[in-house]
CSV table of C-alpha atoms in Angstrom, one decimal:
chain,number,residue,atom,x,y,z
A,227,UNK,CA,112.4,43.0,-80.3
A,228,UNK,CA,111.4,40.8,-77.4
A,229,UNK,CA,107.8,41.8,-77.8
A,230,UNK,CA,107.9,40.8,-81.5
A,231,UNK,CA,109.2,37.4,-80.5
A,232,UNK,CA,106.3,37.0,-78.1
A,233,UNK,CA,103.9,38.1,-80.8
A,234,UNK,CA,105.3,35.5,-83.2
A,235,UNK,CA,105.3,32.7,-80.6
A,236,UNK,CA,101.8,33.3,-79.4
A,237,UNK,CA,100.3,33.1,-82.9
A,238,UNK,CA,102.6,30.3,-83.9
A,239,UNK,CA,101.1,28.3,-81.1
A,240,UNK,CA,97.7,29.5,-82.3
A,241,UNK,CA,98.4,28.2,-85.8
A,242,UNK,CA,99.3,24.7,-84.4
A,243,UNK,CA,96.1,24.6,-82.3
A,244,UNK,CA,94.1,25.8,-85.3
A,245,UNK,CA,95.4,22.9,-87.4
A,246,UNK,CA,94.4,20.4,-84.7
A,247,UNK,CA,91.0,22.1,-84.5
A,248,UNK,CA,90.5,21.9,-88.2
A,249,UNK,CA,91.1,18.2,-88.2
A,250,UNK,CA,88.7,17.7,-85.4
A,251,UNK,CA,86.0,19.6,-87.3
A,252,UNK,CA,86.6,17.6,-90.4
A,253,UNK,CA,86.1,14.4,-88.5
A,254,UNK,CA,82.7,15.6,-87.4
A,255,UNK,CA,81.7,16.8,-90.9
A,256,UNK,CA,79.3,14.2,-92.2
A,257,UNK,CA,77.9,16.1,-95.2
A,258,UNK,CA,79.4,18.0,-98.1
A,259,UNK,CA,78.2,21.3,-96.8
A,260,UNK,CA,79.7,20.7,-93.4
A,261,UNK,CA,83.0,19.8,-95.1
A,262,UNK,CA,82.9,23.0,-97.1
A,263,UNK,CA,82.1,25.1,-94.0
A,264,UNK,CA,84.9,23.4,-92.0
A,265,UNK,CA,87.4,24.2,-94.8
A,266,UNK,CA,86.4,27.9,-94.9
A,267,UNK,CA,86.5,28.1,-91.1
A,268,UNK,CA,89.5,25.9,-90.4
A,269,UNK,CA,91.7,27.2,-93.2
A,270,UNK,CA,90.9,30.9,-92.4
A,271,UNK,CA,91.8,30.3,-88.7
A,272,UNK,CA,95.1,28.7,-89.6
A,273,UNK,CA,95.9,31.4,-92.1
A,274,UNK,CA,95.1,34.2,-89.6
A,275,UNK,CA,97.5,32.8,-87.0
A,276,UNK,CA,100.1,31.8,-89.5
A,277,UNK,CA,100.2,35.2,-91.3
A,278,UNK,CA,100.4,37.0,-88.0
A,279,UNK,CA,103.3,34.7,-86.8
A,280,UNK,CA,105.2,35.2,-90.0
A,281,UNK,CA,104.7,39.0,-90.0
A,282,UNK,CA,106.0,39.3,-86.5
A,283,UNK,CA,109.0,37.0,-87.3
A,284,UNK,CA,110.7,39.6,-89.5
A,285,UNK,CA,112.7,42.7,-88.3
A,286,UNK,CA,111.1,46.1,-88.6
A,287,UNK,CA,112.0,48.1,-91.7
A,288,UNK,CA,112.4,45.2,-94.1
A,289,UNK,CA,110.4,45.4,-97.3
A,290,UNK,CA,109.2,41.8,-96.8
A,291,UNK,CA,107.7,42.7,-93.4
A,292,UNK,CA,105.6,45.4,-95.1
A,293,UNK,CA,104.3,42.7,-97.5
A,294,UNK,CA,103.5,40.3,-94.6
A,295,UNK,CA,101.7,43.2,-92.8
A,296,UNK,CA,99.2,43.3,-95.7
A,297,UNK,CA,98.6,39.6,-95.4
A,298,UNK,CA,98.3,39.9,-91.6
A,299,UNK,CA,95.6,42.5,-91.8
A,300,UNK,CA,93.8,40.7,-94.7
A,301,UNK,CA,93.7,37.5,-92.7
A,302,UNK,CA,91.5,39.3,-90.1
A,303,UNK,CA,88.8,39.6,-92.8
A,304,UNK,CA,89.4,36.0,-93.7
A,305,UNK,CA,88.9,34.8,-90.1
A,306,UNK,CA,85.6,36.8,-89.7
A,307,UNK,CA,84.2,35.3,-92.9
A,308,UNK,CA,85.5,31.8,-92.1
A,309,UNK,CA,84.0,31.9,-88.6
A,310,UNK,CA,80.6,32.7,-90.1
A,311,UNK,CA,80.7,29.9,-92.6
A,312,UNK,CA,79.5,27.1,-90.3
A,313,UNK,CA,76.7,29.4,-89.1
A,314,UNK,CA,75.4,30.3,-92.5
A,315,UNK,CA,76.1,26.9,-94.3
A,316,UNK,CA,75.5,24.4,-91.4
A,317,UNK,CA,73.4,26.0,-88.7
A,318,UNK,CA,70.9,27.7,-91.0
A,319,UNK,CA,71.5,25.5,-94.0
A,320,UNK,CA,69.0,27.3,-96.3
A,321,UNK,CA,69.0,29.7,-99.2
A,322,UNK,CA,69.0,32.7,-97.0
A,323,UNK,CA,72.2,31.4,-95.3
A,324,UNK,CA,73.9,30.9,-98.6
A,325,UNK,CA,72.9,34.4,-99.9
A,326,UNK,CA,74.1,36.1,-96.7
A,327,UNK,CA,77.3,34.1,-96.9
A,328,UNK,CA,78.0,35.4,-100.4
A,329,UNK,CA,77.1,39.0,-99.5
A,330,UNK,CA,79.5,38.8,-96.5
A,331,UNK,CA,82.3,37.4,-98.6
A,332,UNK,CA,81.8,40.2,-101.2
A,333,UNK,CA,82.4,42.8,-98.4
A,334,UNK,CA,85.4,40.8,-97.2
A,335,UNK,CA,86.9,40.6,-100.7
A,336,UNK,CA,86.4,44.4,-101.0
A,337,UNK,CA,88.2,45.0,-97.7
A,338,UNK,CA,91.1,42.7,-98.6
A,339,UNK,CA,91.4,44.4,-102.0
A,340,UNK,CA,91.7,47.8,-100.4
A,341,UNK,CA,94.4,46.5,-98.1
A,342,UNK,CA,96.4,44.9,-101.0
A,343,UNK,CA,96.2,48.0,-103.2
A,344,UNK,CA,96.6,50.8,-100.6
A,345,UNK,CA,98.2,49.0,-97.6
A,346,UNK,CA,96.6,48.6,-94.2
A,347,UNK,CA,97.7,52.1,-93.0
A,348,UNK,CA,95.3,53.9,-95.4
A,349,UNK,CA,91.6,53.9,-94.8
A,350,UNK,CA,92.2,52.3,-91.4
A,351,UNK,CA,88.9,53.6,-89.9
A,352,UNK,CA,87.1,51.8,-92.8
A,353,UNK,CA,88.8,48.5,-91.9
A,354,UNK,CA,88.1,48.8,-88.2
A,355,UNK,CA,84.4,49.6,-89.0
A,356,UNK,CA,84.1,46.7,-91.3
A,357,UNK,CA,85.7,44.3,-88.8
A,358,UNK,CA,83.2,45.4,-86.2
A,359,UNK,CA,80.1,45.5,-88.4
A,360,UNK,CA,80.7,42.2,-90.2
A,361,UNK,CA,81.7,40.5,-87.0
A,362,UNK,CA,78.7,41.7,-85.0
A,363,UNK,CA,76.3,40.9,-87.8
A,364,UNK,CA,76.1,37.7,-85.8
A,365,UNK,CA,73.3,39.4,-83.8
A,366,UNK,CA,70.9,38.1,-86.5
A,367,UNK,CA,71.4,34.6,-85.1
A,368,UNK,CA,70.6,35.6,-81.5
A,369,UNK,CA,66.8,34.9,-81.7
A,370,UNK,CA,67.4,31.4,-83.0
A,371,UNK,CA,70.2,30.8,-80.4
A,372,UNK,CA,68.0,32.1,-77.6
A,373,UNK,CA,65.1,29.8,-78.5
A,374,UNK,CA,67.1,26.7,-79.4
A,375,UNK,CA,70.7,26.9,-78.4
A,376,UNK,CA,71.4,29.1,-75.4
A,377,UNK,CA,74.8,27.4,-74.7
A,378,UNK,CA,75.9,28.3,-78.3
A,379,UNK,CA,74.7,31.8,-77.7
A,380,UNK,CA,77.1,32.0,-74.7
A,381,UNK,CA,80.1,30.7,-76.6
A,382,UNK,CA,79.7,32.8,-79.7
A,383,UNK,CA,78.7,36.1,-78.0
A,384,UNK,CA,81.4,35.5,-75.4
A,385,UNK,CA,84.0,35.1,-78.2
A,386,UNK,CA,82.7,38.3,-79.9
A,387,UNK,CA,83.0,40.3,-76.7
A,388,UNK,CA,86.5,39.0,-76.1
A,389,UNK,CA,87.5,40.0,-79.7
A,390,UNK,CA,85.9,43.4,-79.3
A,391,UNK,CA,87.6,44.1,-76.0
A,392,UNK,CA,90.9,43.1,-77.7
A,393,UNK,CA,90.4,45.9,-80.2
A,394,UNK,CA,91.2,48.4,-77.4
A,395,UNK,CA,94.9,47.4,-77.1
A,396,UNK,CA,95.0,46.7,-80.9
A,397,UNK,CA,94.0,50.3,-81.7
A,398,UNK,CA,96.3,51.8,-79.1
A,399,UNK,CA,99.3,50.0,-80.6
A,400,UNK,CA,101.7,51.2,-77.8
A,401,UNK,CA,104.4,49.1,-76.3
A,402,UNK,CA,103.2,45.7,-75.1
A,403,UNK,CA,99.6,46.3,-76.3
A,404,UNK,CA,99.9,44.2,-79.4
A,405,UNK,CA,100.9,41.1,-77.4
A,406,UNK,CA,97.8,41.6,-75.2
A,407,UNK,CA,95.8,41.8,-78.4
A,408,UNK,CA,97.2,38.5,-79.5
A,409,UNK,CA,96.1,36.9,-76.2
A,410,UNK,CA,92.5,38.3,-76.7
A,411,UNK,CA,92.5,36.8,-80.2
A,412,UNK,CA,93.5,33.4,-79.0
A,413,UNK,CA,90.8,33.4,-76.3
A,414,UNK,CA,88.1,34.7,-78.7
A,415,UNK,CA,89.1,32.1,-81.3
A,416,UNK,CA,89.0,29.3,-78.7
A,417,UNK,CA,85.5,30.3,-77.5
A,418,UNK,CA,84.1,30.3,-81.0
A,419,UNK,CA,85.8,27.0,-81.9
A,420,UNK,CA,84.3,25.2,-78.9
A,421,UNK,CA,80.9,26.7,-79.7
A,422,UNK,CA,81.1,25.4,-83.3
A,423,UNK,CA,82.4,22.0,-82.3
A,424,UNK,CA,79.9,21.3,-79.5
A,425,UNK,CA,76.7,22.8,-80.9
A,426,UNK,CA,76.9,23.4,-84.6
A,427,UNK,CA,78.4,20.2,-85.9
């Protein structure tokens, strides 16, 4: 019970910080495409933390908790897609970026549909694989980052490494591990946000 309180509180704080971060990104968005990217990114970040907070706020065994669990796992897909939005729509800002953005969101919608229909417990290896593959598709940006934006490369790859390392306690799912996963998520999200705010907008 105490661990679930910690899980809810950490991502409740994360939701509050995500709202503040969303506002700051909007203030730097001086084009329609930047506003669109900020909305995808900011709202997905808020939803991810909020869904997680609400899921962990309910007692185990309740039917409503099982519903929120689907939302919680689905929001991971949303965050991955939302985080890429500024990269595809603002950093690249070309037809290829828009096409890849649409392809990625088609995969995300497919993953979310599987969760909503079958629940997050079934086909779990598929979800873990999609989280990893979609998330690390960021490697396609590395040549551009290395040539033009080495600091951005550090922020984004650093955040990706933190998220990936966080998958270790997430997959183990033993006592106390989920709380550690939440800390990794907050750190990874912070690294990505600072990279976006400082070097993409």
